[in-house]
Amino acid sequence: MLLPVFVGIAMTNTMTTRLKIALQKKGRLADESFALLRKIGLTFVANGHYLVLKCTDFPADILLLRDDDIPAFVARGSADLGIVGQNVVRESGKKVREIAPLGFGACRLAIAVPRNSKFKKIADLKNSTIATEYPNSTKKFFRELKIPVSLAELSGSAEIAPEMGVADAIADIVDTGTTLEAHNLIPLEPPIFRSEAILVADPKLSSAKKKLLEDLIARIEAVQKASDKKYVVLNCSEKNLAKIEKLLPALEAPTILPLAKNGEFALQSVATEKEFWAALPRLKAAGAKDILLLNVEKIVL
Ligand code: ATP
Ligand code: MG
C-alpha cells in the first residue's frame, strides 16, 4: 500500500513548483511589466510594503527588485524569470537566456557630444574621455572599433559631465533625446546598441518550470499578436456583399452571417488598425454600414 504515498509526493512536487518572476519595483519598466503580467492572466495584489507578491491563479511569485539586480538574480537561479532592459543585461555580462522582446522600454545606448564640440563622429573620439554608467558596454564598443578612449565611470547624471569638464563625451541611454537636448548634447551614429524590455530566464530551469514558462510564453505571444489588431464588424446588403468581402482586410477570411432581416448581411474580420483605416473609404463607398471597431485582447493561431 505504498503506492498512494508515492503518488501523493509526486503530485505535491508538481503542485508546489512555482516560478519566481523578477520585475523592476519602481521606474520606467515597472508599470508596463505589471500590466503585461496582468494581461496574460496573472492576478496579484501590489502592496507597497511587500517585495514578494503571490499570484493567486498561476503558480508564480513576483519579486520586486532594482533593475540592475535582475540579471544576477536570474543568472544564479534566485529568480527563474525576469523582465529587464536588454541594456542592463548586456552591461551586466550575466548568463541569462533571452526569451522574447516585449515591445516596451525602447531606447538606445548612444554616444553624445556637446553641440559645438570638435568631435563630430565616433572616430574623432580617439583618446577622449567618455563619461558613462555603462562602462562594460562602452569599453567593448570602442575596443571593437579599435578606438582608444578613457572612461569616467559615473552612477548617474552622465549628461552633466561635459559641462563640468569631466569628460569630452557621454555614453548614455537615450529615448526621445530631450534630456540630451536640454544639456546641449547631440547623439552620434551609430548607437552602441538598441534596447527594449525583454523576458529573460535562468538557463538551468527544471523541466517543471520550463513547462510553466512555455505556458507564459504562449500567453505573451497571444497578447503580442493581438496588440495591433482590431475586430471589425460591419453590415451590408446582399448586392454589395461580394465587393465588400474582397475589400475587407482579414487574418484568414471574413466571417459572413445573415442578419435577421431579408437580404442583409454582417461581415466580421480581424485586421490591424492601420489596414482598417486604409480600407475604410473604399468599404463605405462599396456600401458598408453600421461599422464597429472592437479591441482584441488575445489571438491564438
Ligand atoms: P532602478 O531604480 O530599478 O535601478 P533605474 O533608475 O536604473 O531604476 P529607469 O530609469 O527606471 O532605471 O529605467 C529602466 C529601464 O528603462 C532602462 O534600463 C532602459 O532599459 C529603459 N529606458 C527606456 N527609455 C529610457 C530612458 N529615456 N532613460 C533611461 N532608461 C530608459
Ligand atoms: Mg537601475
CSV table of N, CA, C and O in Angstrom, one decimal, residues 115-221:
chain,number,residue,atom,x,y,z
A,115,ARG,N,27.1,70.1,-28.5
A,115,ARG,CA,26.8,70.6,-29.9
A,115,ARG,C,27.9,71.3,-30.6
A,115,ARG,O,28.1,71.1,-31.8
A,116,ASN,N,28.7,72.1,-29.9
A,116,ASN,CA,29.8,72.8,-30.5
A,116,ASN,C,31.2,72.1,-30.4
A,116,ASN,O,32.2,72.7,-30.6
A,117,SER,N,31.1,70.8,-30.1
A,117,SER,CA,32.4,70.1,-29.8
A,117,SER,C,33.1,69.8,-31.1
A,117,SER,O,32.6,69.8,-32.2
A,118,LYS,N,34.5,69.6,-31.0
A,118,LYS,CA,35.3,69.3,-32.2
A,118,LYS,C,35.0,67.8,-32.6
A,118,LYS,O,35.4,67.4,-33.7
A,119,PHE,N,34.4,67.0,-31.7
A,119,PHE,CA,34.1,65.6,-32.1
A,119,PHE,C,32.8,65.6,-32.8
A,119,PHE,O,31.7,65.9,-32.3
A,120,LYS,N,32.9,65.2,-34.1
A,120,LYS,CA,31.7,65.2,-35.0
A,120,LYS,C,31.2,63.8,-35.3
A,120,LYS,O,30.1,63.6,-35.7
A,121,LYS,N,32.2,62.8,-35.2
A,121,LYS,CA,31.8,61.5,-35.5
A,121,LYS,C,32.5,60.5,-34.5
A,121,LYS,O,33.5,61.0,-33.9
A,122,ILE,N,32.1,59.3,-34.4
A,122,ILE,CA,32.7,58.4,-33.4
A,122,ILE,C,34.2,58.3,-33.6
A,122,ILE,O,34.9,58.3,-32.6
A,123,ALA,N,34.7,58.2,-34.8
A,123,ALA,CA,36.1,58.0,-35.0
A,123,ALA,C,37.0,59.2,-34.4
A,123,ALA,O,38.1,59.1,-34.1
A,124,ASP,N,36.3,60.4,-34.3
A,124,ASP,CA,37.0,61.6,-33.8
A,124,ASP,C,37.3,61.4,-32.3
A,124,ASP,O,38.1,62.2,-31.7
A,125,LEU,N,36.7,60.4,-31.6
A,125,LEU,CA,36.8,60.3,-30.2
A,125,LEU,C,38.1,59.7,-29.7
A,125,LEU,O,38.2,59.4,-28.5
A,126,LYS,N,39.0,59.4,-30.6
A,126,LYS,CA,40.3,58.7,-30.2
A,126,LYS,C,40.9,59.5,-29.1
A,126,LYS,O,41.0,60.8,-29.2
A,127,ASN,N,41.3,58.8,-28.0
A,127,ASN,CA,42.0,59.4,-26.8
A,127,ASN,C,41.1,60.4,-26.1
A,127,ASN,O,41.7,61.1,-25.3
A,128,SER,N,39.8,60.4,-26.3
A,128,SER,CA,38.9,61.3,-25.5
A,128,SER,C,38.5,60.6,-24.2
A,128,SER,O,38.7,59.4,-24.0
A,129,THR,N,37.8,61.3,-23.3
A,129,THR,CA,37.3,60.7,-22.1
A,129,THR,C,35.8,60.7,-22.2
A,129,THR,O,35.1,61.7,-22.6
A,130,ILE,N,35.2,59.5,-21.9
A,130,ILE,CA,33.8,59.3,-22.1
A,130,ILE,C,33.1,59.0,-20.7
A,130,ILE,O,33.6,58.1,-20.0
A,131,ALA,N,32.2,59.8,-20.3
A,131,ALA,CA,31.5,59.6,-19.0
A,131,ALA,C,30.3,58.6,-19.2
A,131,ALA,O,29.5,58.8,-20.2
A,132,THR,N,30.2,57.6,-18.4
A,132,THR,CA,29.1,56.7,-18.6
A,132,THR,C,28.8,55.9,-17.3
A,132,THR,O,29.7,55.6,-16.5
A,133,GLU,N,27.5,55.4,-17.3
A,133,GLU,CA,27.1,54.4,-16.3
A,133,GLU,C,27.2,53.0,-16.9
A,133,GLU,O,26.9,52.1,-16.2
A,134,TYR,N,27.6,53.0,-18.1
A,134,TYR,CA,27.7,51.7,-18.9
A,134,TYR,C,29.1,51.4,-19.3
A,134,TYR,O,29.4,51.3,-20.5
A,135,PRO,N,30.1,51.3,-18.3
A,135,PRO,CA,31.5,51.1,-18.7
A,135,PRO,C,31.8,49.8,-19.5
A,135,PRO,O,32.5,49.9,-20.5
A,136,ASN,N,31.1,48.7,-19.2
A,136,ASN,CA,31.4,47.5,-19.9
A,136,ASN,C,31.0,47.6,-21.4
A,136,ASN,O,31.7,47.2,-22.3
A,137,SER,N,29.8,48.0,-21.6
A,137,SER,CA,29.3,48.1,-23.0
A,137,SER,C,30.1,49.2,-23.8
A,137,SER,O,30.4,49.0,-25.0
A,138,THR,N,30.4,50.3,-23.1
A,138,THR,CA,31.2,51.3,-23.8
A,138,THR,C,32.6,50.8,-24.2
A,138,THR,O,33.0,51.0,-25.3
A,139,LYS,N,33.2,50.2,-23.2
A,139,LYS,CA,34.6,49.7,-23.4
A,139,LYS,C,34.6,48.7,-24.6
A,139,LYS,O,35.4,48.8,-25.5
A,140,LYS,N,33.6,47.8,-24.6
A,140,LYS,CA,33.5,46.8,-25.7
A,140,LYS,C,33.3,47.4,-27.0
A,140,LYS,O,34.0,47.1,-28.0
A,141,PHE,N,32.5,48.4,-27.1
A,141,PHE,CA,32.2,49.1,-28.3
A,141,PHE,C,33.4,49.8,-28.9
A,141,PHE,O,33.8,49.5,-30.1
A,142,PHE,N,34.2,50.5,-28.1
A,142,PHE,CA,35.4,51.2,-28.6
A,142,PHE,C,36.5,50.2,-28.9
A,142,PHE,O,37.3,50.4,-29.8
A,143,ARG,N,36.6,49.1,-28.1
A,143,ARG,CA,37.6,48.1,-28.3
A,143,ARG,C,37.4,47.5,-29.7
A,143,ARG,O,38.3,47.3,-30.4
A,144,GLU,N,36.1,47.1,-30.0
A,144,GLU,CA,35.8,46.5,-31.3
A,144,GLU,C,36.2,47.4,-32.4
A,144,GLU,O,36.6,47.0,-33.5
A,145,LEU,N,36.0,48.7,-32.2
A,145,LEU,CA,36.3,49.7,-33.3
A,145,LEU,C,37.8,50.1,-33.3
A,145,LEU,O,38.2,50.9,-34.1
A,146,LYS,N,38.5,49.6,-32.3
A,146,LYS,CA,40.0,49.9,-32.1
A,146,LYS,C,40.2,51.4,-32.0
A,146,LYS,O,41.1,52.0,-32.6
A,147,ILE,N,39.3,52.0,-31.2
A,147,ILE,CA,39.5,53.4,-30.9
A,147,ILE,C,39.8,53.5,-29.4
A,147,ILE,O,38.9,53.2,-28.6
A,148,PRO,N,41.0,54.0,-29.0
A,148,PRO,CA,41.3,54.0,-27.6
A,148,PRO,C,40.6,55.2,-26.9
A,148,PRO,O,40.7,56.4,-27.5
A,149,VAL,N,40.0,55.0,-25.8
A,149,VAL,CA,39.3,56.1,-25.1
A,149,VAL,C,39.5,55.8,-23.6
A,149,VAL,O,39.8,54.7,-23.2
A,150,SER,N,39.4,56.8,-22.8
A,150,SER,CA,39.4,56.7,-21.3
A,150,SER,C,37.9,56.8,-20.9
A,150,SER,O,37.1,57.5,-21.5
A,151,LEU,N,37.6,56.1,-19.8
A,151,LEU,CA,36.2,56.2,-19.3
A,151,LEU,C,36.2,56.9,-17.9
A,151,LEU,O,37.1,56.7,-17.1
A,152,ALA,N,35.2,57.7,-17.7
A,152,ALA,CA,34.9,58.3,-16.4
A,152,ALA,C,33.6,57.6,-16.0
A,152,ALA,O,32.5,57.9,-16.5
A,153,GLU,N,33.7,56.7,-15.0
A,153,GLU,CA,32.5,55.9,-14.6
A,153,GLU,C,31.7,56.6,-13.6
A,153,GLU,O,32.2,57.1,-12.6
A,154,LEU,N,30.4,56.8,-13.9
A,154,LEU,CA,29.5,57.5,-13.0
A,154,LEU,C,28.4,56.6,-12.7
A,154,LEU,O,28.1,55.7,-13.4
A,155,SER,N,27.6,56.9,-11.6
A,155,SER,CA,26.5,56.1,-11.4
A,155,SER,C,25.2,56.8,-11.7
A,155,SER,O,24.1,56.4,-11.3
A,156,GLY,N,25.3,57.9,-12.4
A,156,GLY,CA,24.1,58.6,-12.9
A,156,GLY,C,24.5,60.0,-13.4
A,156,GLY,O,25.6,60.4,-13.2
A,157,SER,N,23.5,60.7,-14.0
A,157,SER,CA,23.7,62.1,-14.4
A,157,SER,C,24.9,62.3,-15.3
A,157,SER,O,25.6,63.3,-15.2
A,158,ALA,N,25.2,61.3,-16.2
A,158,ALA,CA,26.3,61.5,-17.1
A,158,ALA,C,26.2,62.7,-18.0
A,158,ALA,O,27.2,63.3,-18.4
A,159,GLU,N,25.0,63.2,-18.3
A,159,GLU,CA,24.8,64.3,-19.2
A,159,GLU,C,25.4,65.6,-18.7
A,159,GLU,O,25.6,66.5,-19.5
A,160,ILE,N,25.7,65.7,-17.4
A,160,ILE,CA,26.3,67.0,-17.0
A,160,ILE,C,27.8,66.9,-17.1
A,160,ILE,O,28.5,67.9,-16.9
A,161,ALA,N,28.4,65.7,-17.3
A,161,ALA,CA,29.8,65.6,-17.3
A,161,ALA,C,30.6,66.5,-18.3
A,161,ALA,O,31.6,67.1,-17.9
A,162,PRO,N,30.1,66.6,-19.5
A,162,PRO,CA,30.9,67.5,-20.4
A,162,PRO,C,30.9,69.0,-20.0
A,162,PRO,O,31.9,69.6,-19.9
A,163,GLU,N,29.7,69.5,-19.5
A,163,GLU,CA,29.7,70.9,-19.0
A,163,GLU,C,30.6,71.1,-17.8
A,163,GLU,O,31.2,72.1,-17.6
A,164,MET,N,30.8,70.0,-17.0
A,164,MET,CA,31.6,70.1,-15.8
A,164,MET,C,33.1,69.9,-16.1
A,164,MET,O,33.9,69.9,-15.2
A,165,GLY,N,33.4,69.6,-17.4
A,165,GLY,CA,34.8,69.4,-17.7
A,165,GLY,C,35.3,68.0,-17.3
A,165,GLY,O,36.5,67.8,-17.3
A,166,VAL,N,34.4,67.1,-17.0
A,166,VAL,CA,34.8,65.8,-16.5
A,166,VAL,C,35.1,64.9,-17.7
A,166,VAL,O,35.8,63.9,-17.6
A,167,ALA,N,34.4,65.2,-18.8
A,167,ALA,CA,34.5,64.3,-20.0
A,167,ALA,C,34.3,65.0,-21.3
A,167,ALA,O,33.7,66.1,-21.3
A,168,ASP,N,34.7,64.4,-22.4
A,168,ASP,CA,34.5,65.1,-23.7
A,168,ASP,C,33.2,64.6,-24.3
A,168,ASP,O,32.6,65.3,-25.1
A,169,ALA,N,32.7,63.4,-23.9
A,169,ALA,CA,31.5,62.9,-24.5
A,169,ALA,C,30.9,62.0,-23.4
A,169,ALA,O,31.5,61.7,-22.4
A,170,ILE,N,29.6,61.5,-23.7
A,170,ILE,CA,29.0,60.6,-22.8
A,170,ILE,C,28.5,59.4,-23.5
A,170,ILE,O,28.3,59.5,-24.8
A,171,ALA,N,28.3,58.3,-22.9
A,171,ALA,CA,27.6,57.1,-23.4
A,171,ALA,C,26.4,56.9,-22.5
A,171,ALA,O,26.6,56.6,-21.3
A,172,ASP,N,25.2,57.2,-23.0
A,172,ASP,CA,24.1,57.1,-22.1
A,172,ASP,C,22.8,56.6,-22.8
A,172,ASP,O,22.8,56.6,-24.0
A,173,ILE,N,21.9,56.2,-22.0
A,173,ILE,CA,20.6,55.7,-22.6
A,173,ILE,C,19.8,56.9,-23.0
A,173,ILE,O,19.6,57.9,-22.3
A,174,VAL,N,19.3,56.8,-24.3
A,174,VAL,CA,18.5,57.8,-24.9
A,174,VAL,C,17.2,57.3,-25.4
A,174,VAL,O,17.2,56.2,-26.0
A,175,ASP,N,16.2,58.0,-25.2
A,175,ASP,CA,14.9,57.6,-25.8
A,175,ASP,C,14.5,58.6,-26.8
A,175,ASP,O,14.8,58.5,-28.0
A,176,THR,N,13.8,59.7,-26.4
A,176,THR,CA,13.4,60.8,-27.3
A,176,THR,C,14.6,61.7,-27.5
A,176,THR,O,14.5,62.5,-28.5
A,177,GLY,N,15.5,61.8,-26.7
A,177,GLY,CA,16.6,62.8,-26.8
A,177,GLY,C,16.4,64.1,-26.1
A,177,GLY,O,17.3,65.0,-26.2
A,178,THR,N,15.3,64.2,-25.4
A,178,THR,CA,15.0,65.5,-24.8
A,178,THR,C,16.0,65.9,-23.7
A,178,THR,O,16.4,67.0,-23.5
A,179,THR,N,16.5,64.9,-22.9
A,179,THR,CA,17.5,65.1,-21.9
A,179,THR,C,18.8,65.6,-22.5
A,179,THR,O,19.4,66.5,-22.0
A,180,LEU,N,19.2,64.9,-23.6
A,180,LEU,CA,20.4,65.4,-24.3
A,180,LEU,C,20.3,66.8,-24.7
A,180,LEU,O,21.1,67.6,-24.5
A,181,GLU,N,19.1,67.1,-25.4
A,181,GLU,CA,18.9,68.5,-25.9
A,181,GLU,C,19.0,69.5,-24.8
A,181,GLU,O,19.6,70.6,-24.9
A,182,ALA,N,18.4,69.2,-23.6
A,182,ALA,CA,18.4,70.1,-22.5
A,182,ALA,C,19.8,70.4,-22.0
A,182,ALA,O,20.1,71.4,-21.5
A,183,HIS,N,20.7,69.5,-22.3
A,183,HIS,CA,22.1,69.7,-21.9
A,183,HIS,C,23.0,70.0,-23.1
A,183,HIS,O,24.2,69.9,-23.1
A,184,ASN,N,22.3,70.4,-24.2
A,184,ASN,CA,23.1,70.9,-25.4
A,184,ASN,C,24.0,69.8,-26.0
A,184,ASN,O,25.1,70.1,-26.4
A,185,LEU,N,23.5,68.5,-25.9
A,185,LEU,CA,24.3,67.4,-26.4
A,185,LEU,C,23.6,66.8,-27.6
A,185,LEU,O,22.4,66.8,-27.7
A,186,ILE,N,24.4,66.3,-28.6
A,186,ILE,CA,23.8,65.6,-29.7
A,186,ILE,C,24.4,64.2,-29.8
A,186,ILE,O,25.5,64.0,-29.6
A,187,PRO,N,23.4,63.3,-30.2
A,187,PRO,CA,23.9,61.9,-30.3
A,187,PRO,C,24.7,61.6,-31.6
A,187,PRO,O,24.3,62.2,-32.6
A,188,LEU,N,25.7,60.8,-31.5
A,188,LEU,CA,26.4,60.4,-32.8
A,188,LEU,C,25.9,59.0,-33.2
A,188,LEU,O,25.4,58.2,-32.4
A,189,GLU,N,26.0,58.8,-34.5
A,189,GLU,CA,25.6,57.5,-35.1
A,189,GLU,C,26.8,56.6,-35.3
A,189,GLU,O,27.8,57.2,-35.7
A,190,PRO,N,26.7,55.3,-35.2
A,190,PRO,CA,25.6,54.6,-34.8
A,190,PRO,C,25.6,54.5,-33.2
A,190,PRO,O,26.6,54.7,-32.6
A,191,PRO,N,24.4,54.1,-32.7
A,191,PRO,CA,24.4,53.9,-31.2
A,191,PRO,C,25.2,52.7,-30.9
A,191,PRO,O,25.5,51.8,-31.7
A,192,ILE,N,25.6,52.5,-29.6
A,192,ILE,CA,26.3,51.3,-29.2
A,192,ILE,C,25.4,50.1,-29.4
A,192,ILE,O,25.8,49.1,-29.9
A,193,PHE,N,24.2,50.2,-28.9
A,193,PHE,CA,23.1,49.2,-29.3
A,193,PHE,C,21.8,49.8,-29.0
A,193,PHE,O,21.6,50.8,-28.4
A,194,ARG,N,20.8,49.1,-29.6
A,194,ARG,CA,19.4,49.5,-29.3
A,194,ARG,C,18.9,48.5,-28.3
A,194,ARG,O,19.4,47.4,-28.2
A,195,SER,N,17.8,48.9,-27.5
A,195,SER,CA,17.4,48.0,-26.4
A,195,SER,C,15.9,48.1,-26.3
A,195,SER,O,15.3,49.1,-26.6
A,196,GLU,N,15.3,47.1,-25.7
A,196,GLU,CA,13.9,47.2,-25.2
A,196,GLU,C,13.8,46.2,-24.1
A,196,GLU,O,14.7,45.4,-23.8
A,197,ALA,N,12.6,46.2,-23.4
A,197,ALA,CA,12.5,45.3,-22.3
A,197,ALA,C,12.4,43.9,-22.9
A,197,ALA,O,11.8,43.6,-23.9
A,198,ILE,N,13.0,42.9,-22.2
A,198,ILE,CA,12.9,41.5,-22.6
A,198,ILE,C,12.6,40.6,-21.4
A,198,ILE,O,12.9,41.0,-20.3
A,199,LEU,N,12.1,39.4,-21.8
A,199,LEU,CA,11.9,38.4,-20.8
A,199,LEU,C,13.1,37.5,-20.8
A,199,LEU,O,13.6,37.1,-21.9
A,200,VAL,N,13.7,37.4,-19.6
A,200,VAL,CA,14.9,36.5,-19.5
A,200,VAL,C,14.6,35.4,-18.6
A,200,VAL,O,13.7,35.5,-17.7
A,201,ALA,N,15.4,34.3,-18.8
A,201,ALA,CA,15.1,33.1,-17.9
A,201,ALA,C,16.5,32.6,-17.4
A,201,ALA,O,17.5,32.7,-18.1
A,202,ASP,N,16.4,31.9,-16.3
A,202,ASP,CA,17.6,31.1,-15.8
A,202,ASP,C,17.8,30.0,-16.8
A,202,ASP,O,16.9,29.3,-17.2
A,203,PRO,N,19.1,29.9,-17.3
A,203,PRO,CA,19.3,28.8,-18.3
A,203,PRO,C,19.2,27.4,-17.8
A,203,PRO,O,19.1,26.5,-18.5
A,204,LYS,N,19.1,27.3,-16.4
A,204,LYS,CA,19.1,25.9,-15.9
A,204,LYS,C,17.7,25.6,-15.2
A,204,LYS,O,17.6,25.0,-14.2
A,205,LEU,N,16.6,26.0,-15.8
A,205,LEU,CA,15.3,25.8,-15.2
A,205,LEU,C,15.0,24.3,-15.2
A,205,LEU,O,15.3,23.5,-16.1
A,206,SER,N,14.3,23.8,-14.2
A,206,SER,CA,13.9,22.4,-14.1
A,206,SER,C,12.8,22.2,-15.2
A,206,SER,O,12.2,23.2,-15.7
A,207,SER,N,12.5,20.9,-15.5
A,207,SER,CA,11.5,20.7,-16.6
A,207,SER,C,10.1,21.2,-16.1
A,207,SER,O,9.4,21.6,-17.0
A,208,ALA,N,9.8,21.1,-14.9
A,208,ALA,CA,8.5,21.5,-14.4
A,208,ALA,C,8.4,23.1,-14.6
A,208,ALA,O,7.4,23.6,-15.0
A,209,LYS,N,9.5,23.8,-14.3
A,209,LYS,CA,9.5,25.2,-14.5
A,209,LYS,C,9.5,25.6,-16.0
A,209,LYS,O,8.8,26.6,-16.4
A,210,LYS,N,10.2,24.8,-16.8
A,210,LYS,CA,10.1,25.0,-18.3
A,210,LYS,C,8.7,25.0,-18.8
A,210,LYS,O,8.3,25.7,-19.7
A,211,LYS,N,8.0,24.0,-18.3
A,211,LYS,CA,6.6,23.8,-18.7
A,211,LYS,C,5.8,25.1,-18.4
A,211,LYS,O,5.0,25.6,-19.2
A,212,LEU,N,6.0,25.6,-17.2
A,212,LEU,CA,5.2,26.8,-16.8
A,212,LEU,C,5.7,28.0,-17.6
A,212,LEU,O,4.9,28.8,-18.1
A,213,LEU,N,7.0,28.0,-17.9
A,213,LEU,CA,7.5,29.1,-18.8
A,213,LEU,C,6.8,29.0,-20.2
A,213,LEU,O,6.4,30.0,-20.8
A,214,GLU,N,6.8,27.8,-20.7
A,214,GLU,CA,6.1,27.7,-22.1
A,214,GLU,C,4.7,28.2,-22.1
A,214,GLU,O,4.3,28.8,-23.0
A,215,ASP,N,4.0,27.9,-21.0
A,215,ASP,CA,2.6,28.4,-20.9
A,215,ASP,C,2.6,30.0,-20.9
A,215,ASP,O,1.9,30.6,-21.6
A,216,LEU,N,3.6,30.5,-20.1
A,216,LEU,CA,3.6,32.0,-20.1
A,216,LEU,C,4.0,32.6,-21.5
A,216,LEU,O,3.4,33.6,-21.9
A,217,ILE,N,5.0,31.9,-22.1
A,217,ILE,CA,5.4,32.4,-23.5
A,217,ILE,C,4.2,32.4,-24.4
A,217,ILE,O,4.0,33.3,-25.2
A,218,ALA,N,3.4,31.3,-24.4
A,218,ALA,CA,2.3,31.2,-25.3
A,218,ALA,C,1.3,32.3,-25.0
A,218,ALA,O,0.7,33.0,-25.9
A,219,ARG,N,1.1,32.7,-23.7
A,219,ARG,CA,0.2,33.7,-23.4
A,219,ARG,C,0.7,35.1,-23.9
A,219,ARG,O,0.0,35.9,-24.4
A,220,ILE,N,2.0,35.3,-23.7
A,220,ILE,CA,2.6,36.6,-24.1
A,220,ILE,C,2.5,36.7,-25.7
A,220,ILE,O,2.1,37.8,-26.2
A,221,GLU,N,2.7,35.6,-26.4
A,221,GLU,CA,2.6,35.6,-27.8
A,221,GLU,C,1.2,36.0,-28.2
A,221,GLU,O,0.9,36.8,-29.2
